[in-house]
PDB file of C-alpha atoms in Angstrom:
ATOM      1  CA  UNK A   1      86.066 110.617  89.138  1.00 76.00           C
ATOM      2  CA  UNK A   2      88.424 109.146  91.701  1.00 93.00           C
ATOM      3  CA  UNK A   3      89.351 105.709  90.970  1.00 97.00           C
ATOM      4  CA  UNK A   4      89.655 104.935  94.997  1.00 96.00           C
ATOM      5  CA  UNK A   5      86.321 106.591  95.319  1.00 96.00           C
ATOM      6  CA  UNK A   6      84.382 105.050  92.753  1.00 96.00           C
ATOM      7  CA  UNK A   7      85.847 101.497  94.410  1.00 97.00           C
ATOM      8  CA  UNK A   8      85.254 102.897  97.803  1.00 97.00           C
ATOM      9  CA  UNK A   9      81.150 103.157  96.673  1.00 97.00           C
ATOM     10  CA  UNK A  10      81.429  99.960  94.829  1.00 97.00           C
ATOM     11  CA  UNK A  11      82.591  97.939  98.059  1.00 98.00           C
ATOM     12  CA  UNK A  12      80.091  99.262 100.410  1.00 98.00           C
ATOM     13  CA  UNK A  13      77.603  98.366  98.065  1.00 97.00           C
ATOM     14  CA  UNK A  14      79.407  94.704  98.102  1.00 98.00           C
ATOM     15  CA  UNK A  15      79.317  95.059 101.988  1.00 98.00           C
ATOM     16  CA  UNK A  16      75.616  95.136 102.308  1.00 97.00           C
ATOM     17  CA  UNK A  17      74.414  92.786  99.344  1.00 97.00           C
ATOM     18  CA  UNK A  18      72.708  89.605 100.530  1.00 96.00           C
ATOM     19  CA  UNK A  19      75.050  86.362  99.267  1.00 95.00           C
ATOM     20  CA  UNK A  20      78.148  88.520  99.501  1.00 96.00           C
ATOM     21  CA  UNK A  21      80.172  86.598 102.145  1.00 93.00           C
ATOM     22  CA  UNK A  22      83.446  88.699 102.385  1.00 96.00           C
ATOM     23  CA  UNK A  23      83.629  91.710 100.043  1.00 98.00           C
ATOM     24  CA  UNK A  24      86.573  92.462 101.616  1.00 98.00           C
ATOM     25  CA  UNK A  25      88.240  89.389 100.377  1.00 98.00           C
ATOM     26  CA  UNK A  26      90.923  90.031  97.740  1.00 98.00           C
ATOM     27  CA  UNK A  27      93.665  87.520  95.403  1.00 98.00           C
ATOM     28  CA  UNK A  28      96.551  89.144  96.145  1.00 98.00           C
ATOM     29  CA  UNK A  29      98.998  88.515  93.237  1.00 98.00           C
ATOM     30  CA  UNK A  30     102.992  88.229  93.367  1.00 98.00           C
ATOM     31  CA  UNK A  31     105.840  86.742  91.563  1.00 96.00           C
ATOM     32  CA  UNK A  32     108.437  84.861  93.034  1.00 92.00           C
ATOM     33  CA  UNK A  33     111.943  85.325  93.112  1.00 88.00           C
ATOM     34  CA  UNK A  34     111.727  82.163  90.143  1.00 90.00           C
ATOM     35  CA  UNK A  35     109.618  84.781  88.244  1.00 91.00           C
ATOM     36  CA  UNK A  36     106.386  82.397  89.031  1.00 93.00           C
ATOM     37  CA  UNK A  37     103.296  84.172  89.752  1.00 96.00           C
ATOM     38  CA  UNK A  38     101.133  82.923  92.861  1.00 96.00           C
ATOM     39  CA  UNK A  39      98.175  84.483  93.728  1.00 97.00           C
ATOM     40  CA  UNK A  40      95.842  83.777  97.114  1.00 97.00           C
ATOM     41  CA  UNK A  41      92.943  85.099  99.009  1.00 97.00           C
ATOM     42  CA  UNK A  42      93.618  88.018 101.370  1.00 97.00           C
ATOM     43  CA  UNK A  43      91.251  90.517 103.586  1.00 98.00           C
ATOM     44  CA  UNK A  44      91.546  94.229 102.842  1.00 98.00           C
ATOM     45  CA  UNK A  45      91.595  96.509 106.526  1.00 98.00           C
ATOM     46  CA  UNK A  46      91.944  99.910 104.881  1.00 97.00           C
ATOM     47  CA  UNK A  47      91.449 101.890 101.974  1.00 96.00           C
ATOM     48  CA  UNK A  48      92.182 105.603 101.281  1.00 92.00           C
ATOM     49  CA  UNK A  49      93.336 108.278  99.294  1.00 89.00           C
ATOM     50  CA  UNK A  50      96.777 106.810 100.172  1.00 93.00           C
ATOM     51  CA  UNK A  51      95.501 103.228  98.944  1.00 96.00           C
ATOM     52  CA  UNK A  52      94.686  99.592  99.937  1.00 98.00           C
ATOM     53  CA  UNK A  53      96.053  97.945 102.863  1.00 98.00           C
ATOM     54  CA  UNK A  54      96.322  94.280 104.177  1.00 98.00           C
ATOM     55  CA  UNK A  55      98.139  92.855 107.181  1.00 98.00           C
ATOM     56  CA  UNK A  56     100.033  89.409 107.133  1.00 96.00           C
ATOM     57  CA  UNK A  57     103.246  87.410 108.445  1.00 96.00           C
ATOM     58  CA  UNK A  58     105.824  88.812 106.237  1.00 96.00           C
ATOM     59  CA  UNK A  59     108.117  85.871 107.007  1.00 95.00           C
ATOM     60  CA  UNK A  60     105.068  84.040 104.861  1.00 95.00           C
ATOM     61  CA  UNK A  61     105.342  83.030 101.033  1.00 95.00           C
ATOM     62  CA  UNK A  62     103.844  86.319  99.988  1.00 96.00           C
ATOM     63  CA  UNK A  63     105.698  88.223 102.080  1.00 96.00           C
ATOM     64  CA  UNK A  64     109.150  87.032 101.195  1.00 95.00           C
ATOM     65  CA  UNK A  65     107.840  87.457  97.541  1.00 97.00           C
ATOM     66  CA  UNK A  66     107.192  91.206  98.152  1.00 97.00           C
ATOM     67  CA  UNK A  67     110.215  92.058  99.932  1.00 95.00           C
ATOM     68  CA  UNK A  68     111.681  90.421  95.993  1.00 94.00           C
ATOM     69  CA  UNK A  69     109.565  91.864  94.247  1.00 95.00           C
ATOM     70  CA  UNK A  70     106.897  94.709  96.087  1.00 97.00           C
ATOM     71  CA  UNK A  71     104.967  94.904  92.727  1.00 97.00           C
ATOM     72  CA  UNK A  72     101.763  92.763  92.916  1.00 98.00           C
ATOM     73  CA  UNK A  73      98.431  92.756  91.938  1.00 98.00           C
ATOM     74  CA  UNK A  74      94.991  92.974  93.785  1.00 98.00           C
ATOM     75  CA  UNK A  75      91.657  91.595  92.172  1.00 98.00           C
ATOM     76  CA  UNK A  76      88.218  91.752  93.855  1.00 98.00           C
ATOM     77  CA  UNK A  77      85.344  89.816  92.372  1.00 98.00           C
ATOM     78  CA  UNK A  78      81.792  90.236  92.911  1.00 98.00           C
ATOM     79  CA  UNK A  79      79.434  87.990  91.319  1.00 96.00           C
ATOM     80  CA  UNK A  80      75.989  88.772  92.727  1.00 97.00           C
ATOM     81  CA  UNK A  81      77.369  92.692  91.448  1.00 96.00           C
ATOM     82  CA  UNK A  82      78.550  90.976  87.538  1.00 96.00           C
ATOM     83  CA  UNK A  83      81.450  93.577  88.900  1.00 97.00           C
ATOM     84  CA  UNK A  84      85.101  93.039  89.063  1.00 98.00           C
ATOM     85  CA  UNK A  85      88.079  95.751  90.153  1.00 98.00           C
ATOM     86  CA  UNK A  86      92.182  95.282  89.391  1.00 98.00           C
ATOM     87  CA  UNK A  87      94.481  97.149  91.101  1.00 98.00           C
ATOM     88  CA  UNK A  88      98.177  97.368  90.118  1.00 98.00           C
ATOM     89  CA  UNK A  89     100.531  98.583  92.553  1.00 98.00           C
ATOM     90  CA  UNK A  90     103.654  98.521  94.538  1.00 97.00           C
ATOM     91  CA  UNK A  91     103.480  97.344  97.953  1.00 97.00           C
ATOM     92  CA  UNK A  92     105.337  99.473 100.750  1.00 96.00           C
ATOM     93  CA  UNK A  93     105.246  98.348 104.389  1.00 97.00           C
ATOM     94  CA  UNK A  94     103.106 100.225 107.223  1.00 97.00           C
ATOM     95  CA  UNK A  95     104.552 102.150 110.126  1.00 97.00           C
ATOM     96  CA  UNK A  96     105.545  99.933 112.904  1.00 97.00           C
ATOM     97  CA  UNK A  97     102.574 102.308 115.187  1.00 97.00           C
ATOM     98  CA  UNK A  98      99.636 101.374 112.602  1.00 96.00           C
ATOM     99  CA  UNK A  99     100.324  97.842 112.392  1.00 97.00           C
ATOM    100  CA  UNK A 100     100.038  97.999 116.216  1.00 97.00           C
ATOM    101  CA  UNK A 101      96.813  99.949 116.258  1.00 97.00           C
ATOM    102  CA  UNK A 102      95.607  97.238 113.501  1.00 97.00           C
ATOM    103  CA  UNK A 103      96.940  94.278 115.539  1.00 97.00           C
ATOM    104  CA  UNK A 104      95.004  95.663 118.677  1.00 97.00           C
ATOM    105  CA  UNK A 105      91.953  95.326 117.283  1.00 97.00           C
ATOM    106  CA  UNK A 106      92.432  91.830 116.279  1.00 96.00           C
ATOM    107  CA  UNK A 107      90.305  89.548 117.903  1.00 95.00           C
ATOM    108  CA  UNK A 108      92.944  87.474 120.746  1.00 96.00           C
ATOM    109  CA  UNK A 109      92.738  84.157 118.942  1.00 95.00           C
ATOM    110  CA  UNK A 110      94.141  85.738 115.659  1.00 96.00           C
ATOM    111  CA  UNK A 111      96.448  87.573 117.683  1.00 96.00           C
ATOM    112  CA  UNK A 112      97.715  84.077 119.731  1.00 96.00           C
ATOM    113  CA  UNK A 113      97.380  82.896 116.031  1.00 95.00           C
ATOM    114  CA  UNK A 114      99.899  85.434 114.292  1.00 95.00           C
ATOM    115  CA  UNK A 115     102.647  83.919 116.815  1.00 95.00           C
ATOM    116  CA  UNK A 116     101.593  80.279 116.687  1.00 94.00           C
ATOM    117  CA  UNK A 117     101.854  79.944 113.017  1.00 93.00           C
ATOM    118  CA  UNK A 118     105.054  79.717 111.035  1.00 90.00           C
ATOM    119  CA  UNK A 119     102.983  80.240 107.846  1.00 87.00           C
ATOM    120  CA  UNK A 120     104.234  78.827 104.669  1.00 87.00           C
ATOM    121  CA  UNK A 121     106.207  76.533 106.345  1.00 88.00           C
ATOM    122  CA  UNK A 122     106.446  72.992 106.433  1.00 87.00           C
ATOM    123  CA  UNK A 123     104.216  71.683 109.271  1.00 89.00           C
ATOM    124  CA  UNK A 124     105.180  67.604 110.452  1.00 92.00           C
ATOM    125  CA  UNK A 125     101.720  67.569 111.905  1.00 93.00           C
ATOM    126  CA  UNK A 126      98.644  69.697 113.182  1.00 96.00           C
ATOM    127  CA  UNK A 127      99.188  68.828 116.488  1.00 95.00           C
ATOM    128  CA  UNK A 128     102.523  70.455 116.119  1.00 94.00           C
ATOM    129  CA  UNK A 129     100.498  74.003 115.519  1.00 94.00           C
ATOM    130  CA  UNK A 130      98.068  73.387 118.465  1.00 95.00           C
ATOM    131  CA  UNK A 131     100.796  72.507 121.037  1.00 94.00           C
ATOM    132  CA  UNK A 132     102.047  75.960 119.750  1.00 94.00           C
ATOM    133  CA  UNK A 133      98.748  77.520 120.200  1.00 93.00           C
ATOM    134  CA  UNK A 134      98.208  76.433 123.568  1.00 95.00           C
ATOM    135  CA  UNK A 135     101.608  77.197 125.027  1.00 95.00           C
ATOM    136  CA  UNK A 136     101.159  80.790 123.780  1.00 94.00           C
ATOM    137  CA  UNK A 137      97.911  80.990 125.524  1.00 95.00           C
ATOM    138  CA  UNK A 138      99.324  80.072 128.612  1.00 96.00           C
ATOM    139  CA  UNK A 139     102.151  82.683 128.030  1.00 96.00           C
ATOM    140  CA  UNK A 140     100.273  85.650 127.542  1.00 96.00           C
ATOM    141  CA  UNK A 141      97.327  84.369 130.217  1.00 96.00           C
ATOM    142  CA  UNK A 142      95.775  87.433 131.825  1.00 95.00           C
ATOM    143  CA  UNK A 143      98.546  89.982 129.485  1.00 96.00           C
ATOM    144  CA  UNK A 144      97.954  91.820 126.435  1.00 96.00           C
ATOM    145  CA  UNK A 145      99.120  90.302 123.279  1.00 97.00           C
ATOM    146  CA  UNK A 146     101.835  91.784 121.633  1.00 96.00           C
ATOM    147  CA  UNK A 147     102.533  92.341 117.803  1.00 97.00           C
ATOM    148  CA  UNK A 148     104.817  89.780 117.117  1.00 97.00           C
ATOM    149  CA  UNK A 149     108.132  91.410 115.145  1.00 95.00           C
ATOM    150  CA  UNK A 150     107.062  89.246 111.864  1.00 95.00           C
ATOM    151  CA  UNK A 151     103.712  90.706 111.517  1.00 96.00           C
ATOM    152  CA  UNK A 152     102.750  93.875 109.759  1.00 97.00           C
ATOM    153  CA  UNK A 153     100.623  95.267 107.274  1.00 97.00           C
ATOM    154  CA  UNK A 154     101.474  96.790 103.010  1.00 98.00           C
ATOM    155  CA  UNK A 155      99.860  99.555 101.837  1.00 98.00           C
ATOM    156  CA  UNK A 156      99.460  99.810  97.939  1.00 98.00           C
ATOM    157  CA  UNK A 157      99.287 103.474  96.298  1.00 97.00           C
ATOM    158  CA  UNK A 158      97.352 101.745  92.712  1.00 98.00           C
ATOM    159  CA  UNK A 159      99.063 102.810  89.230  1.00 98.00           C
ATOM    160  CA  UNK A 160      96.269 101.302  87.610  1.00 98.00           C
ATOM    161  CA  UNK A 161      92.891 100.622  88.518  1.00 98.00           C
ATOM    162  CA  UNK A 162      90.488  98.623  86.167  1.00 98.00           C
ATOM    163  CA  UNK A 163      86.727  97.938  86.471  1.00 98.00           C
ATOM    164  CA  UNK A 164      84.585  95.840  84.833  1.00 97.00           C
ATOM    165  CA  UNK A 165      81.266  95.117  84.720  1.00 96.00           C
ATOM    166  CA  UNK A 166      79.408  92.350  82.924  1.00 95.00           C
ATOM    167  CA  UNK A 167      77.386  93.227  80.260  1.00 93.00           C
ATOM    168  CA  UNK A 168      74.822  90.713  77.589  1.00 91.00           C
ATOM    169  CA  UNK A 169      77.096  89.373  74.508  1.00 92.00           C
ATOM    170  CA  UNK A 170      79.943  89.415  76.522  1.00 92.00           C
ATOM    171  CA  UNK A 171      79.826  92.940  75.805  1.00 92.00           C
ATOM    172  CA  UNK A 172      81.117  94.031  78.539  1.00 95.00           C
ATOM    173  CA  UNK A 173      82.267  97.469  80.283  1.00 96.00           C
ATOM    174  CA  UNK A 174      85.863  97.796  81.084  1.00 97.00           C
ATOM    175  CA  UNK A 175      87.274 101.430  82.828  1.00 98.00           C
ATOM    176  CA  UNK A 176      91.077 101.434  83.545  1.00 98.00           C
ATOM    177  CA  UNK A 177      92.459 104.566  85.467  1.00 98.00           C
ATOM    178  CA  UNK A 178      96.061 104.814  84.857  1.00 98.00           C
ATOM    179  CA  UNK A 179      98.896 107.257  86.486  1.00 97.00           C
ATOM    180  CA  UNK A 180     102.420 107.352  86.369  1.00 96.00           C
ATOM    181  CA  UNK A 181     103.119 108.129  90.071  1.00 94.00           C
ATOM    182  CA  UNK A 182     100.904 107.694  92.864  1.00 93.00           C
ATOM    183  CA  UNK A 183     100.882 112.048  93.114  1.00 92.00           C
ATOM    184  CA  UNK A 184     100.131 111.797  89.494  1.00 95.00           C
ATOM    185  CA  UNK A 185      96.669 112.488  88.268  1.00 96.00           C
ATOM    186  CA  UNK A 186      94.711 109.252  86.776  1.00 97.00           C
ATOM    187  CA  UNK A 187      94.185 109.124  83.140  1.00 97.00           C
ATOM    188  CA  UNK A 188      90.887 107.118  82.037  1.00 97.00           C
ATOM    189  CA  UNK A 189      90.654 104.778  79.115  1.00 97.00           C
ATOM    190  CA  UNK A 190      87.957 102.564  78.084  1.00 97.00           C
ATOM    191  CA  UNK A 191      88.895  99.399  76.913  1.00 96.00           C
ATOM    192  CA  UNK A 192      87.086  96.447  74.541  1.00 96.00           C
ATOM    193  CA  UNK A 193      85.598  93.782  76.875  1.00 94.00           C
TER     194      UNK A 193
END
């Protein structure tokens, strides 16, 4: 089976199970140009045959880290499903046209949001951000919000896809779907939990 598929299944059954509060959210995992690793919670928007896809400022911490390094890891973790999925991947920007599309559909104050916050940056105060806030919504009063140029979304074609699933004893099930290229076919290995 389909690695992507088998996920695909796996997070609309996340979606609609009771005490699951975002089964989109995601640690998105990168190294730094120290060779450091930092990992943090991200929302997936897309997933297809082409791979995973998140959005954020990619003048942020993460995204100067992938524009180092574009090789990162994505972990979801479900408890109330005793399931957990790795992906291992390169990251590769989105067309200027789909991070558009995305950004449209934004709701206004994450759009106002995207061009208030210098994320990952040093802020002297939160007052600082606000005044920032509110100036923009004056700006673009009655006007569309546009993508601002630092904004965009990665894609990630997986090389490697690993699920587990806890099992009594600790014995648990592990799956990992390996390929050498994302056109290659996947390779399945079971691992020891």
């Amino acid at each position: 089976m389909d690695p992507l598929a088998k996920f695909i299944e796996l997070l609309e059954r996340a979606k609609k199970t009771p005490g699951i509060f975002e089964a989109t959210g995601m640690t998105l995992s990168t190294v730094g140009a120290d060779g450091r690793p930092s990992g943090r919670v991200v929302l997936l928007k897309g997933v297809d045959a082409q791979g995973l896809v998140f959005y954020t400022n990619t003048l942020s911490r993460k995204g100067r880290e992938l524009a180092a390094h574009p090789d990162l890891a994505l972990t979801f973790w479900w408890p109330q499903l005793e399931s957990q999925v790795r992906f291992e991947g390169r990251a590769a920007r989105v067309s200027d046209a789909e991070a558009d599309a995305y950004f449209a559909t934004r709701p206004r104050v994450s759009q106002l949001g995207a061009w208030a916050s210098q994320q990952s940056e040093t802020l002297r105060a939160r007052q600082e951000l606000e005044d920032r806030f509110a100036a923009l919504e004056k700006k673009y009063e009655g006007k569309a919000v546009p993508r601002p140029p630092h904004w965009g979304g990665y894609r990630v074609p997986p090389l490697s896809v690993e699920f587990w699933w806890n099992r009594p004893g600790r014995l648990h099930d592990r799956e990992l779907y390996t390929r050498a290229r994302p056109d290659a076919p996947w390779v399945l290995t079971l691992l020891n939990p």
